[in-house]
XYZ file of C-alpha atoms in Angstrom:
772
model
C -19.014 -7.760 39.204
C -20.516 -8.938 36.053
C -20.411 -6.367 33.436
C -21.930 -7.135 30.088
C -19.862 -4.841 28.224
C -20.332 -3.092 24.714
C -16.803 -2.593 23.552
C -15.663 -3.346 19.999
C -13.281 -5.711 18.445
C -11.803 -4.277 15.375
C -15.029 -2.717 15.829
C -15.126 0.553 13.987
C -17.577 3.140 15.449
C -19.871 3.947 12.610
C -20.092 7.760 12.374
C -23.414 8.919 13.387
C -25.999 8.906 10.587
C -27.019 12.060 8.936
C -25.456 14.738 6.643
C -25.055 18.383 7.373
C -28.429 19.886 7.715
C -28.730 22.785 5.074
C -30.624 25.468 6.645
C -31.262 28.418 4.439
C -32.036 31.954 5.861
C -34.885 33.691 4.020
C -33.567 36.434 1.933
C -34.857 39.914 2.811
C -38.120 40.713 1.139
C -38.760 37.146 0.178
C -41.965 35.610 1.657
C -42.598 31.887 1.737
C -46.020 30.578 1.542
C -45.147 27.843 4.025
C -42.595 28.346 6.602
C -39.745 25.886 6.707
C -40.093 22.981 9.189
C -38.176 23.409 12.360
C -35.464 20.804 12.591
C -35.464 18.710 15.715
C -32.835 18.790 18.244
C -31.863 15.141 17.577
C -31.418 15.790 13.870
C -29.186 18.726 14.498
C -27.030 16.982 17.194
C -26.523 14.178 14.704
C -25.436 16.705 12.116
C -23.148 18.386 14.667
C -21.333 15.203 15.375
C -20.874 14.353 11.604
C -19.412 17.661 10.674
C -17.354 17.687 13.835
C -15.961 14.341 12.950
C -14.934 15.757 9.446
C -13.070 18.582 11.252
C -15.129 21.190 9.511
C -14.758 23.936 12.131
C -17.072 26.377 10.449
C -19.858 23.880 9.848
C -19.470 22.641 13.359
C -20.163 26.056 14.961
C -22.894 26.834 12.550
C -24.966 23.765 13.307
C -24.203 23.510 17.028
C -25.116 27.177 17.523
C -28.384 26.807 15.307
C -29.234 23.968 17.889
C -28.404 26.052 20.946
C -30.416 29.201 19.691
C -33.471 27.047 18.880
C -33.635 24.949 22.028
C -31.606 26.570 24.790
C -34.756 27.823 26.600
C -36.344 24.525 26.585
C -33.061 22.862 27.727
C -32.929 25.129 30.654
C -36.480 24.368 31.734
C -35.668 20.622 31.512
C -32.527 20.990 33.581
C -34.706 22.887 36.146
C -37.155 20.224 36.414
C -34.710 17.613 37.432
C -33.526 16.752 41.044
C -31.350 13.824 40.161
C -29.455 12.383 37.262
C -31.940 10.368 35.066
C -30.875 6.636 34.919
C -33.607 4.690 32.980
C -33.466 5.189 29.270
C -37.111 6.486 29.106
C -36.215 9.013 31.831
C -33.184 10.130 29.862
C -35.246 10.437 26.645
C -37.751 12.667 28.272
C -34.959 15.448 28.718
C -33.540 14.773 25.207
C -33.452 18.546 24.401
C -31.454 19.160 27.433
C -28.934 16.353 26.446
C -28.830 17.744 22.909
C -28.215 21.455 23.747
C -25.460 20.397 26.312
C -23.838 18.046 23.800
C -23.694 20.967 21.334
C -21.975 23.162 23.658
C -19.529 20.098 24.538
C -18.853 19.789 20.727
C -17.934 23.465 20.546
C -15.605 23.094 23.363
C -13.961 20.027 21.976
C -13.444 22.027 18.621
C -11.879 24.912 20.510
C -9.595 22.511 22.275
C -8.511 20.873 18.820
C -7.644 24.460 17.795
C -5.586 24.943 20.863
C -7.935 27.692 22.051
C -7.880 26.452 25.608
C -9.293 29.206 27.429
C -12.463 29.323 25.227
C -12.740 25.564 25.614
C -12.440 25.847 29.515
C -14.983 28.489 29.715
C -17.700 26.324 28.062
C -16.617 23.159 29.895
C -17.043 25.061 33.172
C -20.455 26.385 32.079
C -21.441 22.728 31.299
C -20.347 21.731 34.804
C -22.091 24.432 36.606
C -25.340 24.660 34.530
C -26.109 21.414 32.856
C -24.888 18.868 35.380
C -27.710 16.385 34.644
C -27.228 16.355 30.892
C -26.070 13.081 29.198
C -24.969 12.173 25.837
C -25.453 8.799 23.978
C -22.307 6.969 22.798
C -23.278 4.490 19.905
C -20.608 2.168 21.345
C -23.375 1.456 23.886
C -23.797 3.743 26.956
C -24.579 7.252 28.106
C -22.073 9.510 29.396
C -22.462 12.496 31.763
C -21.421 15.670 29.909
C -20.423 17.547 33.065
C -18.151 14.704 34.091
C -16.656 14.534 30.545
C -16.197 18.372 30.761
C -14.255 17.873 34.142
C -12.055 15.338 32.558
C -11.264 17.591 29.464
C -10.389 20.404 31.783
C -8.006 17.986 33.631
C -6.639 16.952 30.369
C -5.592 20.481 29.567
C -4.088 20.989 32.985
C -0.305 20.217 33.671
C 0.643 16.785 34.693
C 1.551 18.087 38.293
C -2.040 17.459 39.328
C -1.656 13.691 38.630
C 1.670 13.657 40.502
C 0.120 15.380 43.439
C -2.633 12.852 43.412
C -0.115 9.817 43.442
C 1.844 11.586 46.404
C -1.558 12.070 48.329
C -2.501 8.431 47.801
C 0.716 7.114 49.123
C 0.039 8.820 52.599
C -3.437 7.018 52.994
C -3.827 3.902 55.304
C -3.744 0.897 52.834
C -4.032 -1.717 55.445
C -7.417 -2.690 57.271
C -6.776 -3.488 61.092
C -9.906 -5.252 62.431
C -11.073 -4.211 65.915
C -12.580 -7.691 66.188
C -10.763 -10.084 63.843
C -12.831 -13.206 64.317
C -11.940 -16.420 65.958
C -12.164 -18.860 63.000
C -10.599 -18.823 59.610
C -13.128 -21.206 57.793
C -16.496 -21.169 59.434
C -18.263 -24.435 60.114
C -21.697 -22.875 59.992
C -23.344 -26.142 61.253
C -22.079 -25.227 64.733
C -24.165 -22.013 64.836
C -27.327 -22.724 63.033
C -29.254 -24.989 60.680
C -29.434 -25.420 57.090
C -32.739 -26.175 55.623
C -34.107 -27.308 52.215
C -30.606 -27.445 50.679
C -30.561 -27.384 46.904
C -34.134 -26.137 46.575
C -35.792 -22.891 46.056
C -36.851 -22.918 49.641
C -33.281 -22.967 51.041
C -32.547 -21.000 54.231
C -29.920 -20.831 57.052
C -31.397 -20.330 60.434
C -28.985 -18.774 62.955
C -29.262 -20.317 66.371
C -26.209 -19.033 68.112
C -25.749 -15.379 66.769
C -23.155 -14.488 69.443
C -21.036 -17.385 68.729
C -21.243 -16.851 64.995
C -20.438 -13.160 65.376
C -17.313 -13.866 67.308
C -16.295 -16.445 64.714
C -16.760 -14.285 61.693
C -15.259 -10.992 63.064
C -15.978 -7.341 62.582
C -18.178 -6.227 59.626
C -19.058 -9.844 58.461
C -22.730 -10.680 58.906
C -24.094 -11.280 61.565
C -21.451 -9.077 63.219
C -22.713 -5.915 62.295
C -22.294 -3.848 65.665
C -18.638 -4.309 66.641
C -17.638 -1.791 64.065
C -19.442 0.848 65.952
C -17.015 0.323 68.896
C -14.043 0.407 66.650
C -11.842 3.480 67.630
C -10.803 3.848 64.011
C -14.285 4.774 63.122
C -14.421 7.754 65.361
C -10.943 8.773 64.298
C -11.889 8.602 60.597
C -15.006 10.583 61.168
C -13.136 13.195 63.064
C -10.658 13.545 60.245
C -13.684 13.741 57.798
C -12.424 10.755 55.719
C -15.916 9.161 55.601
C -17.953 11.934 53.956
C -19.720 11.143 50.727
C -21.452 8.035 49.375
C -20.286 4.496 50.110
C -19.991 4.108 46.419
C -17.422 6.691 46.298
C -15.351 4.462 48.505
C -15.336 1.211 46.475
C -12.029 1.792 44.852
C -10.564 4.311 47.395
C -6.953 3.916 48.132
C -7.874 4.709 51.762
C -8.666 1.157 52.444
C -9.295 1.589 56.156
C -12.028 4.330 55.455
C -13.401 2.148 52.655
C -14.047 -0.740 55.142
C -15.514 1.404 57.897
C -17.827 3.217 55.301
C -19.142 -0.030 53.939
C -19.360 -1.904 57.259
C -21.703 0.884 58.438
C -23.409 1.535 55.095
C -27.032 1.203 54.322
C -26.765 -1.100 51.161
C -28.531 -4.504 51.418
C -26.385 -7.021 53.160
C -25.443 -9.145 50.192
C -24.182 -6.188 48.181
C -22.539 -4.774 51.290
C -20.688 -8.023 52.145
C -19.320 -8.339 48.570
C -17.646 -4.916 48.774
C -16.400 -5.471 52.279
C -14.827 -8.671 51.027
C -13.213 -6.831 48.040
C -11.787 -4.209 50.514
C -10.338 -6.983 52.707
C -8.839 -8.800 49.678
C -7.176 -5.494 48.682
C -5.837 -5.176 52.049
C -4.096 -8.571 51.897
C -6.670 -10.205 54.388
C -7.610 -13.094 52.192
C -9.040 -15.428 54.929
C -11.169 -12.522 56.037
C -12.255 -11.722 52.415
C -13.272 -15.271 51.952
C -15.385 -15.185 55.083
C -17.253 -12.067 53.671
C -17.936 -13.710 50.372
C -19.050 -17.010 51.996
C -21.397 -15.065 54.369
C -23.296 -14.031 51.066
C -23.450 -17.586 49.937
C -24.946 -18.693 53.256
C -27.198 -15.838 54.140
C -28.006 -14.110 50.926
C -27.550 -16.564 47.910
C -30.116 -14.645 45.889
C -28.672 -11.197 46.453
C -28.419 -8.944 43.237
C -27.326 -5.633 42.326
C -27.171 -3.622 38.964
C -24.387 -3.027 36.488
C -23.648 0.184 34.800
C -25.613 -1.125 31.901
C -28.768 -1.912 34.031
C -28.390 -5.678 33.819
C -28.727 -7.855 36.925
C -25.563 -8.721 38.826
C -26.071 -11.878 40.834
C -23.836 -11.410 43.889
C -23.980 -14.954 45.282
C -22.660 -16.431 42.168
C -20.017 -13.832 42.046
C -19.092 -14.601 45.692
C -18.531 -18.370 44.894
C -16.275 -17.448 41.840
C -14.275 -14.969 44.119
C -13.788 -17.699 46.765
C -12.687 -20.251 44.238
C -10.201 -17.664 42.723
C -8.754 -16.872 46.040
C -8.232 -20.400 47.005
C -6.659 -21.313 43.732
C -4.439 -18.330 44.046
C -3.502 -19.084 47.625
C -2.922 -22.859 47.685
C -1.112 -22.533 50.928
C -4.569 -22.204 52.648
C -5.073 -25.809 51.807
C -8.990 -25.629 51.404
C -11.497 -25.938 48.643
C -15.093 -24.864 48.616
C -17.046 -28.150 47.818
C -20.484 -28.444 46.406
C -21.361 -24.769 46.607
C -24.054 -23.891 44.036
C -26.504 -21.033 43.257
C -28.761 -21.367 40.288
C -30.937 -18.452 39.046
C -33.890 -19.817 37.137
C -35.052 -17.432 34.466
C -31.682 -15.401 35.068
C -30.837 -14.793 31.529
C -32.991 -11.855 30.941
C -33.009 -8.380 32.592
C -36.087 -9.033 34.730
C -35.201 -10.092 38.252
C -38.854 -10.324 39.246
C -39.326 -13.724 37.505
C -36.175 -15.254 39.173
C -36.190 -18.323 41.318
C -33.014 -18.892 43.445
C -31.886 -22.565 44.158
C -29.111 -22.710 46.655
C -26.718 -24.873 48.366
C -23.918 -23.245 50.062
C -21.547 -26.326 50.293
C -18.733 -26.505 52.699
C -14.946 -25.956 53.113
C -12.877 -29.155 53.038
C -9.174 -29.642 53.294
C -7.342 -30.388 50.010
C -5.566 -33.683 50.344
C -2.352 -34.759 48.688
C -4.111 -37.340 46.508
C -6.362 -34.692 45.093
C -3.459 -32.573 44.200
C -1.924 -35.444 42.484
C -5.063 -36.591 40.635
C -4.345 -37.633 37.086
C -6.366 -36.548 34.130
C -8.143 -39.354 32.138
C -6.469 -40.686 29.129
C -8.183 -39.482 26.139
C -7.101 -42.479 24.120
C -9.426 -44.574 26.388
C -12.478 -42.326 26.006
C -15.081 -42.648 23.215
C -16.055 -39.606 21.115
C -19.677 -38.532 21.731
C -19.813 -35.816 19.201
C -17.820 -34.117 16.342
C -18.398 -30.825 14.521
C -16.558 -30.120 11.481
C -15.396 -32.427 8.804
C -12.001 -31.007 7.781
C -8.741 -30.282 9.621
C -10.468 -27.923 12.166
C -13.262 -29.477 14.287
C -14.500 -29.696 17.777
C -14.887 -32.981 19.860
C -16.870 -33.879 22.884
C -15.861 -36.935 24.688
C -17.945 -39.292 26.514
C -17.065 -37.330 29.790
C -18.843 -34.362 28.384
C -15.632 -32.406 27.925
C -14.868 -30.374 24.704
C -11.757 -29.756 22.750
C -10.971 -27.709 19.615
C -8.757 -29.725 17.211
C -6.581 -28.625 14.365
C -4.764 -31.310 12.202
C -5.726 -34.014 14.667
C -4.119 -32.240 17.824
C -5.813 -30.198 20.693
C -5.778 -26.513 19.969
C -6.043 -24.295 23.073
C -7.111 -21.055 21.632
C -4.587 -18.324 22.627
C -5.674 -15.404 20.564
C -5.521 -11.672 20.502
C -7.707 -8.857 18.851
C -5.383 -7.232 16.462
C -6.379 -3.760 15.096
C -3.310 -1.551 15.193
C -4.286 2.220 14.812
C -1.892 4.981 14.186
C -2.075 7.651 16.761
C -4.117 10.613 15.335
C -6.238 8.357 13.210
C -9.782 7.426 13.962
C -12.808 5.628 12.314
C -14.968 8.378 13.854
C -13.736 10.895 11.225
C -12.942 8.341 8.460
C -9.080 8.620 8.952
C -8.329 5.165 10.151
C -6.136 3.259 7.742
C -6.331 -0.463 6.991
C -3.508 -1.906 8.977
C -2.985 -4.526 6.282
C -2.213 -1.824 3.767
C -0.619 1.098 5.772
C 2.832 1.530 4.475
C 4.082 4.923 5.854
C 7.781 4.217 5.212
C 7.074 3.087 1.717
C 8.993 -0.064 1.945
C 6.369 -2.347 0.498
C 5.497 -3.914 3.697
C 2.612 -3.143 6.161
C 4.028 -1.007 9.004
C 2.568 -2.769 12.152
C 2.972 -6.247 11.178
C 6.530 -6.001 10.002
C 8.258 -2.708 10.878
C 7.363 -2.087 14.519
C 10.019 -2.162 17.111
C 10.285 -2.553 20.841
C 11.188 0.462 22.770
C 12.998 -1.417 25.562
C 14.182 1.596 27.693
C 10.921 3.473 26.947
C 12.649 6.862 25.818
C 10.286 7.169 22.835
C 13.175 6.893 20.408
C 14.383 3.951 18.260
C 17.837 3.183 19.477
C 20.577 1.425 17.588
C 19.939 -1.834 19.535
C 16.159 -1.599 18.826
C 15.640 -3.043 15.350
C 12.313 -3.557 13.591
C 10.840 -6.903 14.586
C 7.154 -6.474 13.644
C 3.995 -7.374 15.558
C 3.690 -10.925 13.975
C 7.027 -11.871 15.181
C 6.113 -10.366 18.674
C 2.913 -12.311 18.653
C 4.584 -15.629 17.855
C 7.135 -14.941 20.774
C 4.280 -14.307 23.100
C 2.548 -17.638 22.066
C -0.351 -16.314 20.192
C -2.005 -18.784 17.758
C -4.862 -16.801 16.338
C -6.266 -13.389 15.647
C -9.744 -12.345 15.503
C -10.812 -10.404 12.278
C -13.855 -9.373 10.385
C -14.195 -9.460 6.409
C -15.793 -6.108 6.583
C -15.759 -3.064 6.379
C -12.086 -3.062 5.558
C -10.642 -5.008 2.672
C -8.765 -8.233 3.802
C -5.272 -8.574 2.346
C -4.989 -12.393 1.882
C -1.261 -12.280 1.200
C -0.636 -10.668 4.752
C -2.779 -13.356 6.463
C -1.328 -16.173 4.354
C 2.206 -14.876 5.605
C 0.900 -14.625 9.145
C 0.043 -18.306 9.018
C 2.827 -19.700 6.948
C 5.701 -17.865 8.664
C 4.373 -17.217 12.165
C 1.998 -20.126 12.722
C -0.852 -17.953 13.516
C -4.416 -18.710 12.337
C -7.485 -16.372 11.838
C -11.092 -16.429 13.311
C -12.925 -14.933 10.353
C -16.058 -13.155 11.333
C -19.140 -11.431 9.947
C -20.943 -8.725 12.135
C -24.340 -10.200 11.124
C -25.990 -6.784 11.229
C -24.333 -5.364 14.420
C -23.599 -1.604 13.837
C -25.801 -2.031 10.774
C -23.001 -3.815 8.931
C -23.999 -6.224 6.302
C -27.703 -5.606 6.604
C -28.162 -2.619 4.438
C -29.814 -0.756 7.388
C -29.282 2.717 8.629
C -27.459 3.119 12.031
C -30.663 4.490 13.416
C -32.811 2.509 14.028
C -30.446 -0.234 12.868
C -30.722 -3.744 11.649
C -34.105 -5.460 12.031
C -33.880 -9.305 12.436
C -37.401 -9.610 11.389
C -36.949 -7.481 8.121
C -36.646 -9.910 5.120
C -34.553 -7.404 3.146
C -32.206 -7.031 6.077
C -31.927 -10.814 6.559
C -31.337 -11.451 2.841
C -28.450 -8.919 2.864
C -26.851 -10.364 5.884
C -27.093 -13.819 4.477
C -25.523 -12.640 1.258
C -22.621 -11.040 3.310
C -21.867 -14.252 5.240
C -22.122 -16.201 1.885
C -19.466 -13.805 0.340
C -17.278 -14.191 3.326
C -17.224 -18.004 3.183
C -16.782 -18.346 -0.476
C -14.006 -15.901 -0.510
C -12.021 -17.437 2.324
C -13.029 -21.098 2.776
C -9.981 -22.460 1.000
C -7.565 -20.184 2.921
C -5.252 -22.294 5.195
C -5.202 -19.735 7.951
C -8.921 -19.905 8.609
C -9.569 -21.411 11.979
C -13.409 -21.067 12.148
C -16.204 -18.673 11.362
C -17.636 -16.243 13.801
C -20.998 -14.580 13.722
C -21.731 -11.264 15.232
C -20.347 -9.151 17.970
C -22.346 -8.940 21.183
C -25.496 -8.225 19.113
C -27.884 -8.888 21.968
C -26.881 -5.504 23.452
C -28.784 -4.087 20.747
C -26.893 -1.077 19.520
C -27.760 -0.194 15.975
C -29.719 -3.598 15.835
C -32.779 -4.940 17.727
C -31.281 -8.264 18.962
C -31.824 -7.008 22.414
C -35.642 -6.884 21.924
C -35.922 -9.609 19.254
C -33.210 -12.203 20.619
C -35.060 -15.250 19.272
C -35.247 -13.677 15.751
C -31.483 -12.928 15.926
C -30.401 -16.476 17.197
C -32.668 -17.968 14.540
C -30.967 -16.025 11.704
C -27.530 -16.832 13.176
C -28.503 -20.624 13.064
C -29.745 -20.132 9.378
C -26.265 -18.506 8.743
C -24.475 -21.376 10.273
C -26.388 -23.868 8.189
C -25.715 -21.983 5.012
C -21.974 -21.780 6.027
C -21.908 -25.501 6.447
C -23.407 -26.117 3.071
C -20.623 -24.127 1.479
C -17.759 -25.113 3.772
C -18.207 -28.272 6.059
C -14.580 -28.218 6.887
C -14.681 -25.363 9.635
C -16.775 -24.992 12.695
C -19.213 -21.879 13.267
C -19.162 -19.811 16.376
C -21.196 -16.830 17.683
C -20.014 -13.904 19.440
C -22.607 -12.968 22.093
C -22.809 -10.492 24.940
C -21.930 -12.370 28.121
C -24.671 -14.814 28.930
C -27.633 -12.358 28.123
C -30.326 -14.604 26.647
C -28.311 -17.647 26.790
C -31.425 -19.827 27.152
C -32.863 -18.477 23.725
C -29.554 -19.273 22.102
C -29.656 -22.869 23.450
C -33.104 -23.187 21.936
C -32.760 -21.509 18.666
C -29.128 -22.291 17.439
C -28.582 -25.878 17.341
C -26.342 -25.701 14.407
C -23.850 -23.268 15.835
C -20.975 -25.273 17.106
C -19.152 -22.913 19.532
C -20.661 -20.304 21.904
C -18.431 -17.326 22.306
C -19.057 -14.081 24.296
C -17.421 -10.748 25.203
C -17.258 -10.674 29.103
C -15.747 -8.285 31.661
C -16.278 -9.539 35.005
C -13.135 -8.873 36.977
C -9.786 -10.405 37.806
C -11.279 -13.432 39.028
C -12.330 -14.941 35.757
C -15.876 -15.699 34.544
C -17.533 -17.397 37.269
C -20.542 -19.616 36.279
C -20.246 -18.750 32.578
C -18.778 -22.228 31.624
C -21.182 -24.243 33.372
C -24.171 -22.250 32.333
C -23.137 -22.419 28.688
C -22.613 -26.336 29.103
C -26.178 -26.733 30.741
C -28.183 -24.418 28.581
C -26.597 -25.334 25.167
C -23.959 -28.126 25.745
C -21.502 -26.331 23.485
C -17.726 -25.766 23.705
C -17.200 -22.071 24.664
C -14.532 -19.349 24.459
C -14.297 -15.661 25.669
C -14.241 -13.599 22.414
C -13.174 -10.244 24.300
C -11.879 -9.640 27.760
C -9.270 -7.444 29.197
C -8.269 -4.510 31.527
C -6.800 -1.074 31.213
C -3.122 -0.557 32.047
C -3.926 2.959 33.460
C -4.921 2.881 37.157
C -5.943 6.288 38.479
C -3.593 7.549 41.340
C -1.105 4.863 40.804
C 2.141 4.802 39.034
C 2.690 3.368 35.515
C 4.203 0.210 36.974
C 1.487 -0.395 39.459
C -1.138 0.116 36.589
C 0.542 -2.459 34.515
C 0.798 -4.900 37.400
C -2.959 -4.480 37.982
C -3.626 -5.167 34.186
C -1.452 -8.310 34.400
C -3.282 -9.472 37.497
C -6.465 -9.166 35.809
C -5.285 -11.165 32.795
C -3.651 -13.617 35.164
C -6.987 -14.421 36.835
C -8.893 -14.608 33.438
C -6.583 -16.995 31.819
C -6.316 -19.147 35.122
C -10.099 -19.553 35.048
C -10.194 -20.290 31.348
C -7.484 -22.949 31.734
C -9.302 -24.337 34.882
C -12.288 -24.987 32.695
C -10.727 -26.647 29.817
C -11.217 -30.294 29.046
C -10.393 -32.770 32.091
C -9.768 -29.757 34.479
C -11.453 -28.974 37.646
C -14.180 -26.873 36.042
C -16.856 -27.426 33.430
C -14.402 -28.966 30.901
C -15.911 -26.839 27.885
C -13.494 -23.944 27.641
C -11.502 -24.019 24.515
C -9.563 -20.770 25.052
C -10.021 -17.029 24.532
C -9.323 -13.828 22.628
C -7.441 -11.269 24.813
C -8.507 -7.713 24.103
C -6.410 -6.099 22.916
C -2.805 -6.099 21.343
C -2.104 -2.408 21.114
C -3.604 0.809 22.764
C -6.060 2.643 20.489
C -6.001 6.362 21.154
C -9.242 7.186 19.302
C -11.667 5.640 21.695
C -12.210 8.757 23.800
C -12.658 10.815 20.683
C -9.409 12.781 20.600
C -7.089 10.414 18.665
C -3.987 12.530 19.153
C -4.373 12.309 22.931
C -3.825 9.456 25.130
C -6.987 10.008 27.241
C -7.282 8.903 30.750
C -10.977 9.519 31.180
C -13.187 6.581 31.966
C -15.925 5.349 29.596
C -18.038 3.288 32.072
C -18.025 1.876 35.761
C -16.906 -1.562 35.910
C -14.782 -4.300 37.845
C -11.387 -2.802 36.938
C -8.421 -1.724 39.228
C -9.854 1.876 39.769
C -13.490 0.964 39.075
C -13.480 2.540 35.530
C -12.823 1.324 31.962
C -10.336 3.496 30.432
C -10.757 2.308 26.838
C -7.678 3.796 25.398
C -5.354 1.702 27.746
C -6.422 -1.916 26.941
C -3.401 -2.784 24.952
C -1.081 -5.470 26.052
C 1.363 -3.230 24.356
C 1.587 0.705 24.498
C 2.551 3.277 21.888
C 4.505 5.349 24.153
C 4.046 9.220 23.809
C 2.674 8.475 20.232
C 5.280 10.315 18.467
C 6.598 7.224 16.701
C 3.362 5.647 15.932
C 2.540 3.295 14.231
C 6.022 1.750 14.697
C 6.854 2.010 18.427
C 5.862 -0.682 20.797
C 6.303 -0.766 24.664
C 5.672 -4.263 26.053
C 3.654 -4.273 29.196
C 3.712 -6.904 32.123
C 0.600 -8.538 30.641
C 2.463 -9.343 27.512
C 5.211 -10.936 29.539
C 2.612 -12.884 31.689
C 1.186 -14.483 28.454
C 4.535 -15.064 26.852
C 5.508 -16.953 30.084
C 2.167 -18.875 30.252
C 1.239 -19.451 26.588
C 4.434 -20.824 25.633
C 4.655 -23.501 28.272
């Protein structure tokens, strides 16, 4: 599933704007000529978050209680008016008072929890679950979260670990293998035997079935058009009798009971294209790769224009995702001996959030056997190819060959970007309350060196103790050992220690992608968080250009600079208006690129966008940006049509500026969670490598920035607790983004942070792959 995500790279959540509201009670006997204006619930909730972040308990209860006293009655009316959870932003805003009152209660409960007053906290959490179950709170990182669900997680967090152990035990007893009542007679379907393809490669494409019975027998149970045989499956009646099919089919997407999940989706009411995708996903989990490929390909043949919606209300084009899934599975299982040739789905006008203007141009292609000659096909000799384009006049530049393929070059040699986001944060610290230290300067053991880069050690036996055979090695050495050749960094808001970065490059060979947020999170623009940076505001634009100029002038001569990076998924619009003014944003980014090159012609300029949202507008308005980068979370199969679309819309080299997967997998063991995380990274890097110059794909991938080096415990708001609650729904092992578990490396139980490191399987995967 395509998820256009809003996580943050070194991204520090800016604490909500507003200072503690000073509410003065009238003194007895004192009469005002004009009564004080009643503060809004929004004003008070901003103040509540601010004082809660400062850990001022007295002020927290004062402001939250004031909000509750003033607006509780209205909140109760708004809750009573709802029959379902509001989803559209305007619907959520209509019940803003409900949301603010429930959030005030939630903050009180969280404050009690911080004080270890667990019974008081539970009482409020339970009240929120029972009474305000439609209330939602806005996270300035980019999403709404349901307060009742967060309350359930907080209660669960306070309970003993036995609940989780019992869940793992229960999961182990469920059917994890699908056995088809009617398995299908063919592995790779030749659809021309059962119908006719019409208008291939046009917006009038269709496949007309002429032998439905024959095709149903060929594809097997649950795969269109075989939608009836599942009704005769004896396992269906058995599962119904055992009450294993109760609830919504969406509740079964990531169910460990794969048999029940298949039966639920095979009999579900979702549109066929979406239904087939999840049937394929379930079959894939069951190890039934050929059957999964049949389900995915049925989408391409019958429903190429199918779409769904992501958690962030952006379109998800199911047919394109299905092709990407098929290619991923065939690459991962070369023993099958097939490839999908000439399959193509193009969505004209597909770069915005409006599906009404889409035009679908489709050609399903065909499965062909992979010959030995194809396997042994040699790459073209670069020495014999002419150079079509070069961007960058110094030691770092990008080249485009006559074939259209791109490479990033450093000192005359190809440089496949193998980078990580590095923002090590000590357990218990958080940017939310202003306690996060600058990792370049943090020196807790007072030895004159930064803790994370130089003094961290590997806890090999995971006993959360530094044993005698576990000496300090430092993150920089561990990165070098993993094959990392760059980190991603922003020159603000924290001060950059040049000496640390010089050492990173000189002694470890690791370069730096140096970035400016270009107004995202209101950084560099001089704007307030709310409403945020305005890309049509001349003062904001001047401030941003000054910020970029300062960055380049300060760092342009540093040997560790790889290239410049502008923004961080600004098109999602949080604390800026690039989501509603994308052309203005991309025009400013292009102006910044021109300015950078006038000061420093020796390094290329890249942008960090949000997946491919408004890619067409980038292509038209930013010709002077050399490299297109984007944060993208699409699943373990890679990035699908991303590379080709960037090539066609902008003709730029591309890289993934942020991608990753939690190591926590609800209901699974620690080892299984780490394996799932490694599998996600394996599929992502395989896709990136496949799309590098002279590969099988688009030829414009120059590498990636894996997110992230180390778990950050602050992201679910309680920085001393390694929180397992999900932030948003997405294409991850258990269907949820657990933001505190994204590290390739963990911090153990947190007791020896910021020094302790536990290397995960994803780290080992990259070490093996990146050092080849």
